[in-house]
Structures are given as structure tokens and as C-alpha cells.
Amino acid sequence: MSDPSGKASLDHSVSRRRFLQLAGALGLAIPAAAPGLRFIQPVAAQDGESGGEIIVGLNYEMDNLDPAVTPYAVSHWVMMNVFDTLVWRGVDGAFYPGLADSWEINEDGTIYTFKLKTGVTFHDGTPFDAESVKFAFDHIVDPETRSGFASSLLGPYDHTEVIDASTAAIHFSAPYAPFLDSASQSFLAIPSPTAVQADREAFLRNPVGTGFMKFVEWIPNDRITLVRNDDYNWAPPIFDHTGPAHLDKISFRFYLDNSTRLAALEAGDANLIQSPLLNEIPRLSESADFLTNVPLNPGIPETIFCDTTVAPTDDLTVRKALNISLDRELLAQIGMFGQARPAYGPLWESTPFYSAAVESLYPYDPDAAKQMLDEAGWVEGSDGIREKDGQRLSVSLPATDFTTSFDELAQGVWRDVGIELELIPMDGAAADDAINNSEVNLYNNSWVSSDPVVLNNLFLSKNIDGGYNWSKWASEELDQLLEAGERAVDDAERTEIYAKVQAHIMENALIVPLYGNPGGAIAYQNRFENVKQDFRNYLWLYDVTIGS
Amino acid sequence: MIVRFALRRVIMMVPVLFIVSVIVFMMMHLTPGDPVRLMMGKSGASGEEVEKVRDQLGLNDPLPVQYVHFITDLATGNLKSIRTQQPVTQEFFDRFPRTLEITLLALVVATVLGFVFGIIAATHQNTWIDSLAMVVSLLGVSVPGFWLALLLIFVFAISLGWLPATGTQGLKSLVLPVTVLAVEEIALIARLVRANMLEVLRDDYIRTARAKGLRERTVLTGHALRNALLPSITLLGLNFGYLLSGAVIVETIFARPGIGRLIVEGILSKDFPLVQGAVLLTAIIYLIVNLVTDISYGFVDPRVRH
């Protein structure tokens, strides 16, 4: 029988009314007790010049901050404040002293001897010396470490010889030309051996280095906080000052969604963001409050790789036609909102040992494309798409977020010469699977690198099975050239070798280069001065000051 | 008796969780993509090296073996994310309070407003007030969450600057995410409350109460409302689960940590242990919430005894 007045109670001690009261109290208490619900005062600059905080909005959250382990470019953005490298690569491409004051390379490029700076300490007080360098590199090649990227930068590393406390010699089992460039990347930065040995797993989320910033905390999916290292006194000569940094604090926030990242900048949640939406850049750069910089990344530009084992991209004529019928100027202008420039070869023009000869290989000429296809027996069908021996001239490309600005333009442009581009919507994981299993003809990617040795990953025949040779191209000639390029310590020799490499790749039309990758673009509030980007377009915040 | 009921329900959870775990395991493993290849994408690793890491992680074992490892690792707290090498339970519970805070607040807001709209509509049935209340709440359910989120960010964070666009600092950062989440729920609750109220208001005991001379307000709050409350409590449990899933969009757009985002990002990187573990943990929480809801139903409605 119902009792609407609520006075009935159960056999147990909790009455209905009491229960509802408790539920109410609990409902209010939970949000208040939830950790992290705190008010944080924004850090203001102490005066016009020194102090203050910068909040950087990243487009991806890295997996960890151990330079030896993490494979992500975005990790570099954080690590380069917390760690130092032996050498630094200036914007001019030359190498400058970092933790090493000077260095010598033996004649055949198998031994690099570094004279190290003295008086340098890690954030945990451990002194930096040659043993730290040995530990760093051994840690990278240790199979327990499961290095995601750093180990490839070390190439044929053999061992490090500690000659004395401030001299270390790195020995390679074969000549290794790219080593100085590798050593300038934060993936080969020197961590505190004490911290890593104390707890290797904890170190993944708690980096300790010699950098101008000290790591404070990493709240997953939320932010990373760094504070100034007041003992810092060993800045490389490429910067405007020495001694501690001007900024008190650097924070990183993670905004995967492009619109959110932009909104964060405009609402002031972030002071500087990585890769702003390209179509918004003109508006931001014209605005009185923001500055933008859109450098194009060295390494492999935004490129379409052709799987040479799948019809019809197994046909050289087809691959050449794809290249010749593509109006790259138009693509860069419209597809990338004028923020990119055309690429003509496997290396972007700012990459060392770029060969300009590739620029004249496939000038835009749709009529020539039609003619070459006609001559090769590709006959136009009734719907305008060509055919030969029952094979339709249809090429498939996984359509992911990265290809959208290109997709529809290319479809139209290629249809005009009788090639059908089939776009298959997929996420990154599925696309990777598809090209790996040769289920599609084309695959889009780019790769930031400041040394052409990066081409080995993509074109050495040993990287076809389960590796990243997306073109599935096996050529002894190319293999030999690439391996020679890695071993040639003499610049003139490397220039010659890589000219041949680029010519080989483009003459065989293994790829369809599109445009320089504007992934290093940044937009920031203009009260932040001296924001710089390095040779690879990563951020340099050491000299930053906050104006009024 | 409650204890027996609860125990029976807990035991029934086991087959449900088993089925959930198998389904999510199969979905992850049978869809294309390999987590190690994705992770080592820029490492310059050769096919051999990638295979070695896959072996180390047990990814080349037969599926049933992998499933057993998954369950035992989860039970012993050894289940580690492939991407970050951190324990899955830690990744999950580090973020769970964040999802909980917006979900619970959204639930409270949606319930309160849903009730208000529902009661107003019921007591002014068939007038323009009724129609307005229903249309407004219907708009809430029709508008896509991500669109509303971006719109609110644009108006309140960028144009007016009253609220932060993203992040987790301070109570202000909760306003927009909670609004977006709640808006979708209000219509459902409002319509249910309205329907229940209308039904209850037709009952005999209401007529008796009015005949006794009680004020209309007392009739409503003292009698009608309490009985209309009952189906809404059941709905609370279901809403909680629904809100947990809606949190994905809100967490991504407002750049907040949370389990919705954790799972989605895990799916995109094919992080098997993380997704499987997190989904299973979510399922357990959801089942517990429903159990609590069902038990409290017994407290609130004296007619129902277990």
C-alpha cells in the first residue's frame, strides 16, 4: 500500500528520506572532491623583459619523454627545453657547440671524438661528463629500452670510448656521415644517468636533463609544466644570451582537434599553437594580435608513394603520367591555401644535398601525359577513363585527414587525362595496413628530416617486407647508392651520390611529390618576442621575452 | 534481502562482462591496423625489427592465448598500454574523475532542468507554454553536440571572453562542457516527466487530495511529483551510461582529459590492451551504477521491495 507522506521506513536503519538526503549530499560532494578542481592564477610577467609564462598548444600528446624511446616529432618540442644535445644545428645548417665544445671526425668517418663542456650539471645534481654520454647512447641501443626512433639515428653505432672525464669518442662499425645531424636532434640528447638507472619506467614520464627548463609535472591529456633552470649557463652561441632563460615557465597543452587548437589561441587559453588551420593563417597574420610563421619542413615533402607491385601503378608510363598531369602550382595555391610550395622530388629543397635537377624532370604538361598514355596502349573508354588489356586505369588512395586538401583537386585533374582516382576513406591505422598489404595503389605521407639518410627507410629493398618502403621498389643500384650516401663523409661525395639517388627515384617515378610540408607552422600572440624556429622548424624558446 | 538481490546481480555481471570483453577484443583484433607499425612509423625500423617488437608484446600469439593474457594481466594489474607502457588501470583512473565531474554535473543540470520543463509542460498541458517547453528541449536533443560546443566556444570564449575555451582550470572551465552534455539529456527527461506527471495527475488519489482542499502546489509536490519521480530514477542509470559516451566529443573539443577521449585515442592507435581494458572497466562501472539505481528504486518506492 502506498504511503506518499514518506514516513514508512524499511527493516534496515536507513530511511527513505535519509537515503535521499545522503544521495543529495554525495552528488554535491563528488565534484568538489574531484582532484584538480582548483583555481590557478595566470602567471604574469614580472616586468617588460624577464619572467612570465608561455603556454604552447600541441597537436598531439606524446607517449613518453625519454629521448631514447619516444618516436614522435611532437616529443621533440618538449624535450628540447629539458635536455641538451652535444651539438646544435643552426638555422644556417652549420653545427655549433652544445654540450660538446669541439669535435673531430677521423678520416673514414668511423670515430667522432667530442671534447665536452665542464661545469655542467643535470637537474638532479648529477655532474655531466663523458660517462653520461656513454650511458646515453648505450641506453638507446639497449634492446630493453625499445627505442622508437633514436636507435635509427645512431646508425651503425658500436660503442662509446671514455677517454677522460671530458672527452668521449663515439665508434661506429661503418662510416656514418649523418652523425652530427643526428646528434643535434633531441632524440640523442643526454639524460641524467642517475635518474634513468634509478627507475627506467618512471623516467618515461619524468625527464631529467641539463636543459634550460626543468620538468615539473605531466598531467595526462591535460598539460606538461616546465620551470626555469636557474643554474643553466651553457647555452650554445646561436642564441642571443647565455645564462638562465628569460621565461619563468613553459606549459604545453594538448589539442588534437584543429578547431579547438585555434579556439584556444583566440580565447587566450594558449599563447602559441602548433599547425594552425592553414586557411586561417591569412586572417591571423593580418590581425593586430597575432603573428604567424609558416616554414616548410626539410626531409620528405608531402608525397604520394606509388606501389610499384600493384596494377596499374606497376606501369612506369602510368606513374610518369601521374607526375606530368599534376599542376603542382595550382595544388599548392588552392589545396594548401597558398601556404605551401610545390615539391618535385623525394627531398624538400631545404634538405642538405637536395638536387635541383628534379625540378625539370616532369614539367606540367597534360597533353604530353595523354600522348604517352595513348602510345603505351591505354585507350580512353566510354566514360573517359582509360583501359588496357582489361585493366582499368584506376588508382586507389586511402583518404585520411591529411589528404583532404589534395583529394578532390587531384581527382579532377587526373580525370582530365583519363585516370580515375578512387578515394577510400580510412583512418591512419587502416591506411597503413592497406599499403603494407598492397591493397591500394597510392599512399600519402611526409617525413621531417635534416639529412637525406632518411631516404633509406623508404627506398632500401630490405624495408619492403613489413617496413616502410611503400613503393615496394627493389633495386640493387639504388640500394648501393643509398648505403654509399650514408658512408660518405665528404660533402662533395655525398652531393654527387644523392643527386644520383634523387634522379633514380624520379626517373622511375616511384613517387608523385606534391608540396613542401607546412607542418612546422605556428601562430602566436605577438607580445611574445624572439620566438624562433630551428633548422627542422622545431620551436626555440630560450630567448623568448614577453613585451607589454 | 537487499543483499541477496545485490549478490544475484553481481553474479549476473560476470557473463555480461565476459561477452563485452570478447566483443571488444574481437573488434580490436579483426579490424585493420597494427599498433607496433603505427608506433614505429618513423623509427626507420626494418620489417624484422617491427616483428621482433610484435613478438615481445605477444601480438603474434594465437588470439585465444592473447585473450587469456589480456584477462590475467588486467586482473593482476599488469595490463600495460602499448603506446605509453603505463598500466591501463592507472591511465583509466587518472582520467576517470574528470569524466565523472562533467558527467555528474551534466546529469544534475539535465535532471533539474528536465524536471522543471516537464512539470511546467504537464501543469500547462496543451497551452503554448507546454509547446514551448517541449520544443526547446527537443532542440537540445536535435542539435549535434560538436556543433553546439564549437558555437558556445566561439560566442562565450572568443567573442565575449567570459569563459575559457579549453582545459580544466577552475569551475569556469566546466560551464561549457557541462552545458553541451546536459542539453542533449534535458529533452529526454522533460518528456518523460511530463508524461508521468500527466498520468499521475489523472489518478484518483490526486482527485482526493484536491477534494480535501489541499493547495495545488502541495498536491503537486507532495503527491504527484514523488510518484512521477520513479521512472526517472531508472532513467538516471541509463543516462549515466549515455553521458559517458557523449563525453568523448566534449572531451575532445574542449581538450579535457577523460576516459572517452582515452578510449577513442586508443582505438586510433590500435592500442589493444588500453581499449580492451578501458572498455571493460567502463562496463563494470556502468553495471554497478545500474545496480545502485535499481536498489535505490526500492528505497524510493515503498511498493517495490526486493
PDB file of C-alpha atoms in Angstrom, chain B residues 38-284:
ATOM      1  CA  LEU B  38      51.968   2.780 -36.130  1.00  0.00           C
ATOM      2  CA  MET B  39      54.247   3.437 -33.193  1.00  0.00           C
ATOM      3  CA  MET B  40      57.465   2.734 -35.010  1.00  0.00           C
ATOM      4  CA  GLY B  41      56.332   4.511 -38.144  1.00  0.00           C
ATOM      5  CA  LYS B  42      59.153   6.996 -38.180  1.00  0.00           C
ATOM      6  CA  SER B  43      61.747   4.877 -36.466  1.00  0.00           C
ATOM      7  CA  GLY B  44      63.379   3.615 -39.623  1.00  0.00           C
ATOM      8  CA  ALA B  45      62.882   0.118 -38.260  1.00  0.00           C
ATOM      9  CA  SER B  46      63.005  -2.683 -40.774  1.00  0.00           C
ATOM     10  CA  GLY B  47      60.243  -5.258 -41.118  1.00  0.00           C
ATOM     11  CA  GLU B  48      62.293  -7.647 -38.991  1.00  0.00           C
ATOM     12  CA  GLU B  49      62.656  -5.203 -36.138  1.00  0.00           C
ATOM     13  CA  VAL B  50      58.933  -4.496 -36.163  1.00  0.00           C
ATOM     14  CA  GLU B  51      58.229  -8.227 -35.995  1.00  0.00           C
ATOM     15  CA  LYS B  52      60.584  -8.581 -33.047  1.00  0.00           C
ATOM     16  CA  VAL B  53      58.680  -5.990 -31.064  1.00  0.00           C
ATOM     17  CA  ARG B  54      55.393  -7.636 -32.029  1.00  0.00           C
ATOM     18  CA  ASP B  55      56.751 -10.938 -30.685  1.00  0.00           C
ATOM     19  CA  GLN B  56      57.852  -9.270 -27.461  1.00  0.00           C
ATOM     20  CA  LEU B  57      54.380  -7.857 -26.949  1.00  0.00           C
ATOM     21  CA  GLY B  58      52.779 -11.203 -27.645  1.00  0.00           C
ATOM     22  CA  LEU B  59      50.991  -9.881 -30.705  1.00  0.00           C
ATOM     23  CA  ASN B  60      51.907 -12.898 -32.805  1.00  0.00           C
ATOM     24  CA  ASP B  61      50.354 -15.384 -30.386  1.00  0.00           C
ATOM     25  CA  PRO B  62      47.083 -17.063 -31.389  1.00  0.00           C
ATOM     26  CA  LEU B  63      44.038 -14.966 -30.481  1.00  0.00           C
ATOM     27  CA  PRO B  64      42.707 -17.157 -27.636  1.00  0.00           C
ATOM     28  CA  VAL B  65      46.133 -17.039 -25.984  1.00  0.00           C
ATOM     29  CA  GLN B  66      46.197 -13.262 -26.326  1.00  0.00           C
ATOM     30  CA  TYR B  67      42.720 -13.087 -24.814  1.00  0.00           C
ATOM     31  CA  VAL B  68      43.766 -15.111 -21.783  1.00  0.00           C
ATOM     32  CA  HIS B  69      46.840 -12.916 -21.304  1.00  0.00           C
ATOM     33  CA  PHE B  70      44.619  -9.885 -21.516  1.00  0.00           C
ATOM     34  CA  ILE B  71      42.279 -11.089 -18.783  1.00  0.00           C
ATOM     35  CA  THR B  72      45.026 -12.285 -16.445  1.00  0.00           C
ATOM     36  CA  ASP B  73      47.044  -9.099 -16.956  1.00  0.00           C
ATOM     37  CA  LEU B  74      44.016  -6.964 -16.198  1.00  0.00           C
ATOM     38  CA  ALA B  75      43.219  -8.958 -13.074  1.00  0.00           C
ATOM     39  CA  THR B  76      46.760  -8.702 -11.751  1.00  0.00           C
ATOM     40  CA  GLY B  77      47.085  -5.030 -12.637  1.00  0.00           C
ATOM     41  CA  ASN B  78      49.771  -5.835 -15.185  1.00  0.00           C
ATOM     42  CA  LEU B  79      47.921  -4.690 -18.261  1.00  0.00           C
ATOM     43  CA  LYS B  80      50.059  -2.072 -19.955  1.00  0.00           C
ATOM     44  CA  SER B  81      49.233   0.321 -22.764  1.00  0.00           C
ATOM     45  CA  ILE B  82      51.271  -0.461 -25.867  1.00  0.00           C
ATOM     46  CA  ARG B  83      51.721   3.184 -26.672  1.00  0.00           C
ATOM     47  CA  THR B  84      52.745   4.623 -23.312  1.00  0.00           C
ATOM     48  CA  GLN B  85      53.834   1.491 -21.412  1.00  0.00           C
ATOM     49  CA  GLN B  86      51.820   2.769 -18.437  1.00  0.00           C
ATOM     50  CA  PRO B  87      49.390   0.484 -16.571  1.00  0.00           C
ATOM     51  CA  VAL B  88      45.940   0.663 -18.129  1.00  0.00           C
ATOM     52  CA  THR B  89      44.213   0.907 -14.750  1.00  0.00           C
ATOM     53  CA  GLN B  90      46.356   3.919 -13.917  1.00  0.00           C
ATOM     54  CA  GLU B  91      45.635   5.601 -17.251  1.00  0.00           C
ATOM     55  CA  PHE B  92      41.931   4.931 -16.703  1.00  0.00           C
ATOM     56  CA  PHE B  93      41.584   6.035 -13.090  1.00  0.00           C
ATOM     57  CA  ASP B  94      43.812   9.087 -13.573  1.00  0.00           C
ATOM     58  CA  ARG B  95      41.240  10.359 -16.019  1.00  0.00           C
ATOM     59  CA  PHE B  96      38.031   8.938 -14.634  1.00  0.00           C
ATOM     60  CA  PRO B  97      37.388  11.720 -12.086  1.00  0.00           C
ATOM     61  CA  ARG B  98      37.474  14.218 -14.942  1.00  0.00           C
ATOM     62  CA  THR B  99      34.827  12.405 -16.924  1.00  0.00           C
ATOM     63  CA  LEU B 100      32.855  11.847 -13.741  1.00  0.00           C
ATOM     64  CA  GLU B 101      32.796  15.513 -12.832  1.00  0.00           C
ATOM     65  CA  ILE B 102      31.274  16.641 -16.097  1.00  0.00           C
ATOM     66  CA  THR B 103      29.007  13.620 -16.362  1.00  0.00           C
ATOM     67  CA  LEU B 104      27.574  14.004 -12.878  1.00  0.00           C
ATOM     68  CA  LEU B 105      27.177  17.752 -13.150  1.00  0.00           C
ATOM     69  CA  ALA B 106      25.505  17.316 -16.523  1.00  0.00           C
ATOM     70  CA  LEU B 107      23.217  14.718 -15.002  1.00  0.00           C
ATOM     71  CA  VAL B 108      22.245  17.068 -12.186  1.00  0.00           C
ATOM     72  CA  VAL B 109      21.680  20.017 -14.509  1.00  0.00           C
ATOM     73  CA  ALA B 110      19.761  17.942 -17.012  1.00  0.00           C
ATOM     74  CA  THR B 111      17.634  16.363 -14.304  1.00  0.00           C
ATOM     75  CA  VAL B 112      16.781  19.658 -12.659  1.00  0.00           C
ATOM     76  CA  LEU B 113      16.000  21.447 -15.891  1.00  0.00           C
ATOM     77  CA  GLY B 114      14.314  18.401 -17.328  1.00  0.00           C
ATOM     78  CA  PHE B 115      12.023  18.255 -14.315  1.00  0.00           C
ATOM     79  CA  VAL B 116      11.301  21.961 -14.477  1.00  0.00           C
ATOM     80  CA  PHE B 117      10.395  21.824 -18.141  1.00  0.00           C
ATOM     81  CA  GLY B 118       8.448  18.604 -17.692  1.00  0.00           C
ATOM     82  CA  ILE B 119       6.403  19.888 -14.761  1.00  0.00           C
ATOM     83  CA  ILE B 120       5.682  23.216 -16.399  1.00  0.00           C
ATOM     84  CA  ALA B 121       4.594  21.418 -19.542  1.00  0.00           C
ATOM     85  CA  ALA B 122       2.407  18.966 -17.640  1.00  0.00           C
ATOM     86  CA  THR B 123       0.702  21.577 -15.500  1.00  0.00           C
ATOM     87  CA  HIS B 124       0.044  23.779 -18.503  1.00  0.00           C
ATOM     88  CA  GLN B 125      -0.859  20.958 -20.793  1.00  0.00           C
ATOM     89  CA  ASN B 126      -1.836  21.893 -24.316  1.00  0.00           C
ATOM     90  CA  THR B 127      -1.145  25.581 -23.834  1.00  0.00           C
ATOM     91  CA  TRP B 128       1.603  27.466 -25.644  1.00  0.00           C
ATOM     92  CA  ILE B 129       3.771  27.037 -22.554  1.00  0.00           C
ATOM     93  CA  ASP B 130       3.585  23.299 -22.976  1.00  0.00           C
ATOM     94  CA  SER B 131       4.555  23.514 -26.645  1.00  0.00           C
ATOM     95  CA  LEU B 132       7.386  25.925 -25.979  1.00  0.00           C
ATOM     96  CA  ALA B 133       8.881  23.817 -23.245  1.00  0.00           C
ATOM     97  CA  MET B 134       8.761  20.729 -25.430  1.00  0.00           C
ATOM     98  CA  VAL B 135      10.184  22.471 -28.493  1.00  0.00           C
ATOM     99  CA  VAL B 136      13.085  23.970 -26.562  1.00  0.00           C
ATOM    100  CA  SER B 137      14.032  20.652 -25.056  1.00  0.00           C
ATOM    101  CA  LEU B 138      13.627  18.948 -28.413  1.00  0.00           C
ATOM    102  CA  LEU B 139      16.049  21.416 -29.955  1.00  0.00           C
ATOM    103  CA  GLY B 140      18.523  20.304 -27.352  1.00  0.00           C
ATOM    104  CA  VAL B 141      18.354  16.714 -28.469  1.00  0.00           C
ATOM    105  CA  SER B 142      18.477  17.520 -32.185  1.00  0.00           C
ATOM    106  CA  VAL B 143      21.445  19.841 -32.196  1.00  0.00           C
ATOM    107  CA  PRO B 144      24.727  17.968 -32.790  1.00  0.00           C
ATOM    108  CA  GLY B 145      26.988  18.108 -29.757  1.00  0.00           C
ATOM    109  CA  PHE B 146      30.192  19.098 -31.528  1.00  0.00           C
ATOM    110  CA  TRP B 147      28.453  21.908 -33.394  1.00  0.00           C
ATOM    111  CA  LEU B 148      26.969  23.286 -30.203  1.00  0.00           C
ATOM    112  CA  ALA B 149      30.354  23.011 -28.476  1.00  0.00           C
ATOM    113  CA  LEU B 150      32.142  24.981 -31.176  1.00  0.00           C
ATOM    114  CA  LEU B 151      29.358  27.545 -31.256  1.00  0.00           C
ATOM    115  CA  LEU B 152      29.497  28.072 -27.497  1.00  0.00           C
ATOM    116  CA  ILE B 153      33.283  28.366 -27.628  1.00  0.00           C
ATOM    117  CA  PHE B 154      33.012  30.953 -30.338  1.00  0.00           C
ATOM    118  CA  VAL B 155      30.415  33.031 -28.515  1.00  0.00           C
ATOM    119  CA  PHE B 156      31.455  32.753 -24.894  1.00  0.00           C
ATOM    120  CA  ALA B 157      35.192  32.177 -25.084  1.00  0.00           C
ATOM    121  CA  ILE B 158      36.337  34.027 -28.164  1.00  0.00           C
ATOM    122  CA  SER B 159      33.814  36.790 -28.737  1.00  0.00           C
ATOM    123  CA  LEU B 160      32.795  37.601 -25.185  1.00  0.00           C
ATOM    124  CA  GLY B 161      35.813  36.185 -23.366  1.00  0.00           C
ATOM    125  CA  TRP B 162      33.693  35.213 -20.366  1.00  0.00           C
ATOM    126  CA  LEU B 163      34.754  31.591 -20.181  1.00  0.00           C
ATOM    127  CA  PRO B 164      37.829  29.562 -21.109  1.00  0.00           C
ATOM    128  CA  ALA B 165      37.600  27.645 -24.374  1.00  0.00           C
ATOM    129  CA  THR B 166      39.502  24.604 -23.188  1.00  0.00           C
ATOM    130  CA  GLY B 167      41.203  22.984 -20.272  1.00  0.00           C
ATOM    131  CA  THR B 168      40.431  22.066 -16.738  1.00  0.00           C
ATOM    132  CA  GLN B 169      41.332  25.021 -14.614  1.00  0.00           C
ATOM    133  CA  GLY B 170      38.698  26.336 -12.284  1.00  0.00           C
ATOM    134  CA  LEU B 171      34.945  25.965 -12.158  1.00  0.00           C
ATOM    135  CA  LYS B 172      34.575  28.256 -15.173  1.00  0.00           C
ATOM    136  CA  SER B 173      36.077  25.609 -17.422  1.00  0.00           C
ATOM    137  CA  LEU B 174      33.216  23.263 -16.503  1.00  0.00           C
ATOM    138  CA  VAL B 175      30.406  25.513 -17.672  1.00  0.00           C
ATOM    139  CA  LEU B 176      30.555  24.958 -21.422  1.00  0.00           C
ATOM    140  CA  PRO B 177      31.317  21.211 -21.416  1.00  0.00           C
ATOM    141  CA  VAL B 178      28.569  20.521 -18.892  1.00  0.00           C
ATOM    142  CA  THR B 179      26.116  22.634 -20.881  1.00  0.00           C
ATOM    143  CA  VAL B 180      26.762  20.705 -24.069  1.00  0.00           C
ATOM    144  CA  LEU B 181      26.413  17.346 -22.336  1.00  0.00           C
ATOM    145  CA  ALA B 182      23.292  18.330 -20.407  1.00  0.00           C
ATOM    146  CA  VAL B 183      21.455  19.872 -23.328  1.00  0.00           C
ATOM    147  CA  GLU B 184      21.062  16.506 -25.009  1.00  0.00           C
ATOM    148  CA  GLU B 185      19.603  14.909 -21.925  1.00  0.00           C
ATOM    149  CA  ILE B 186      17.100  17.578 -20.945  1.00  0.00           C
ATOM    150  CA  ALA B 187      14.621  16.687 -23.652  1.00  0.00           C
ATOM    151  CA  LEU B 188      14.554  13.037 -22.707  1.00  0.00           C
ATOM    152  CA  ILE B 189      13.985  13.764 -19.048  1.00  0.00           C
ATOM    153  CA  ALA B 190      11.468  16.545 -19.722  1.00  0.00           C
ATOM    154  CA  ARG B 191       9.324  14.406 -21.942  1.00  0.00           C
ATOM    155  CA  LEU B 192       9.348  11.529 -19.501  1.00  0.00           C
ATOM    156  CA  VAL B 193       8.498  13.701 -16.523  1.00  0.00           C
ATOM    157  CA  ARG B 194       5.726  15.384 -18.455  1.00  0.00           C
ATOM    158  CA  ALA B 195       4.228  12.054 -19.466  1.00  0.00           C
ATOM    159  CA  ASN B 196       4.476  10.632 -15.952  1.00  0.00           C
ATOM    160  CA  MET B 197       3.026  13.758 -14.365  1.00  0.00           C
ATOM    161  CA  LEU B 198       0.082  13.766 -16.740  1.00  0.00           C
ATOM    162  CA  GLU B 199      -0.619  10.153 -15.912  1.00  0.00           C
ATOM    163  CA  VAL B 200      -0.300  10.654 -12.191  1.00  0.00           C
ATOM    164  CA  LEU B 201      -2.400  13.819 -12.210  1.00  0.00           C
ATOM    165  CA  ARG B 202      -5.285  11.782 -13.557  1.00  0.00           C
ATOM    166  CA  ASP B 203      -5.148   9.292 -10.681  1.00  0.00           C
ATOM    167  CA  ASP B 204      -7.823   9.033  -8.029  1.00  0.00           C
ATOM    168  CA  TYR B 205      -5.696   9.946  -5.074  1.00  0.00           C
ATOM    169  CA  ILE B 206      -4.898  13.265  -6.705  1.00  0.00           C
ATOM    170  CA  ARG B 207      -8.610  13.968  -7.024  1.00  0.00           C
ATOM    171  CA  THR B 208      -8.979  13.044  -3.379  1.00  0.00           C
ATOM    172  CA  ALA B 209      -6.168  15.360  -2.370  1.00  0.00           C
ATOM    173  CA  ARG B 210      -7.745  18.217  -4.264  1.00  0.00           C
ATOM    174  CA  ALA B 211     -11.114  17.392  -2.811  1.00  0.00           C
ATOM    175  CA  LYS B 212      -9.598  17.520   0.628  1.00  0.00           C
ATOM    176  CA  GLY B 213      -8.864  21.158  -0.093  1.00  0.00           C
ATOM    177  CA  LEU B 214      -5.106  20.981  -0.353  1.00  0.00           C
ATOM    178  CA  ARG B 215      -3.421  23.773  -2.257  1.00  0.00           C
ATOM    179  CA  GLU B 216      -2.485  22.911  -5.807  1.00  0.00           C
ATOM    180  CA  ARG B 217       1.191  23.279  -5.014  1.00  0.00           C
ATOM    181  CA  THR B 218       1.001  20.799  -2.193  1.00  0.00           C
ATOM    182  CA  VAL B 219      -0.854  18.421  -4.455  1.00  0.00           C
ATOM    183  CA  LEU B 220       1.890  18.680  -6.994  1.00  0.00           C
ATOM    184  CA  THR B 221       4.934  18.473  -4.784  1.00  0.00           C
ATOM    185  CA  GLY B 222       3.578  16.354  -2.003  1.00  0.00           C
ATOM    186  CA  HIS B 223       1.861  13.763  -4.127  1.00  0.00           C
ATOM    187  CA  ALA B 224       2.215  13.898  -7.863  1.00  0.00           C
ATOM    188  CA  LEU B 225       5.873  14.682  -8.093  1.00  0.00           C
ATOM    189  CA  ARG B 226       7.059  11.898  -5.866  1.00  0.00           C
ATOM    190  CA  ASN B 227       5.314   9.325  -7.958  1.00  0.00           C
ATOM    191  CA  ALA B 228       6.439  10.830 -11.224  1.00  0.00           C
ATOM    192  CA  LEU B 229       9.953  10.645  -9.854  1.00  0.00           C
ATOM    193  CA  LEU B 230      10.113   6.885 -10.019  1.00  0.00           C
ATOM    194  CA  PRO B 231      10.675   6.141 -13.720  1.00  0.00           C
ATOM    195  CA  SER B 232      13.167   8.999 -13.855  1.00  0.00           C
ATOM    196  CA  ILE B 233      15.365   7.246 -11.345  1.00  0.00           C
ATOM    197  CA  THR B 234      15.652   4.239 -13.614  1.00  0.00           C
ATOM    198  CA  LEU B 235      16.490   6.623 -16.387  1.00  0.00           C
ATOM    199  CA  LEU B 236      19.309   8.112 -14.337  1.00  0.00           C
ATOM    200  CA  GLY B 237      21.263   4.904 -14.587  1.00  0.00           C
ATOM    201  CA  LEU B 238      20.820   4.721 -18.345  1.00  0.00           C
ATOM    202  CA  ASN B 239      21.574   8.414 -18.718  1.00  0.00           C
ATOM    203  CA  PHE B 240      24.812   7.989 -16.875  1.00  0.00           C
ATOM    204  CA  GLY B 241      25.997   5.495 -19.465  1.00  0.00           C
ATOM    205  CA  TYR B 242      24.779   7.673 -22.297  1.00  0.00           C
ATOM    206  CA  LEU B 243      26.542  10.688 -20.906  1.00  0.00           C
ATOM    207  CA  LEU B 244      29.757   8.726 -20.520  1.00  0.00           C
ATOM    208  CA  SER B 245      29.758   8.141 -24.250  1.00  0.00           C
ATOM    209  CA  GLY B 246      28.773  11.722 -25.062  1.00  0.00           C
ATOM    210  CA  ALA B 247      31.728  12.807 -23.034  1.00  0.00           C
ATOM    211  CA  VAL B 248      34.018  11.701 -25.877  1.00  0.00           C
ATOM    212  CA  ILE B 249      33.042  14.597 -28.099  1.00  0.00           C
ATOM    213  CA  VAL B 250      33.016  17.098 -25.278  1.00  0.00           C
ATOM    214  CA  GLU B 251      36.401  15.948 -24.012  1.00  0.00           C
ATOM    215  CA  THR B 252      37.993  16.155 -27.447  1.00  0.00           C
ATOM    216  CA  ILE B 253      36.615  19.554 -28.367  1.00  0.00           C
ATOM    217  CA  PHE B 254      37.240  21.154 -25.001  1.00  0.00           C
ATOM    218  CA  ALA B 255      40.651  19.456 -24.737  1.00  0.00           C
ATOM    219  CA  ARG B 256      39.844  17.894 -21.390  1.00  0.00           C
ATOM    220  CA  PRO B 257      41.322  14.649 -20.111  1.00  0.00           C
ATOM    221  CA  GLY B 258      38.767  11.885 -19.736  1.00  0.00           C
ATOM    222  CA  ILE B 259      38.082   8.233 -20.387  1.00  0.00           C
ATOM    223  CA  GLY B 260      36.024   8.907 -23.520  1.00  0.00           C
ATOM    224  CA  ARG B 261      38.992  10.550 -25.137  1.00  0.00           C
ATOM    225  CA  LEU B 262      41.341   7.908 -23.781  1.00  0.00           C
ATOM    226  CA  ILE B 263      39.369   5.156 -25.484  1.00  0.00           C
ATOM    227  CA  VAL B 264      38.998   6.965 -28.801  1.00  0.00           C
ATOM    228  CA  GLU B 265      42.702   7.788 -28.982  1.00  0.00           C
ATOM    229  CA  GLY B 266      43.450   4.217 -28.038  1.00  0.00           C
ATOM    230  CA  ILE B 267      41.309   2.966 -30.891  1.00  0.00           C
ATOM    231  CA  LEU B 268      43.067   5.227 -33.372  1.00  0.00           C
ATOM    232  CA  SER B 269      46.460   3.909 -32.326  1.00  0.00           C
ATOM    233  CA  LYS B 270      45.192   0.316 -32.155  1.00  0.00           C
ATOM    234  CA  ASP B 271      46.323   0.104 -28.552  1.00  0.00           C
ATOM    235  CA  PHE B 272      44.687  -3.247 -27.813  1.00  0.00           C
ATOM    236  CA  PRO B 273      45.306  -3.529 -24.058  1.00  0.00           C
ATOM    237  CA  LEU B 274      44.263   0.055 -23.425  1.00  0.00           C
ATOM    238  CA  VAL B 275      40.986  -0.081 -25.336  1.00  0.00           C
ATOM    239  CA  GLN B 276      40.042  -3.551 -24.135  1.00  0.00           C
ATOM    240  CA  GLY B 277      40.869  -2.731 -20.527  1.00  0.00           C
ATOM    241  CA  ALA B 278      39.223   0.692 -20.529  1.00  0.00           C
ATOM    242  CA  VAL B 279      36.021  -0.558 -22.161  1.00  0.00           C
ATOM    243  CA  LEU B 280      35.776  -3.395 -19.671  1.00  0.00           C
ATOM    244  CA  LEU B 281      36.329  -1.035 -16.743  1.00  0.00           C
ATOM    245  CA  THR B 282      33.670   1.294 -18.129  1.00  0.00           C
ATOM    246  CA  ALA B 283      31.275  -1.626 -18.452  1.00  0.00           C
ATOM    247  CA  ILE B 284      31.896  -2.619 -14.827  1.00  0.00           C
TER     248      ILE B 284
END
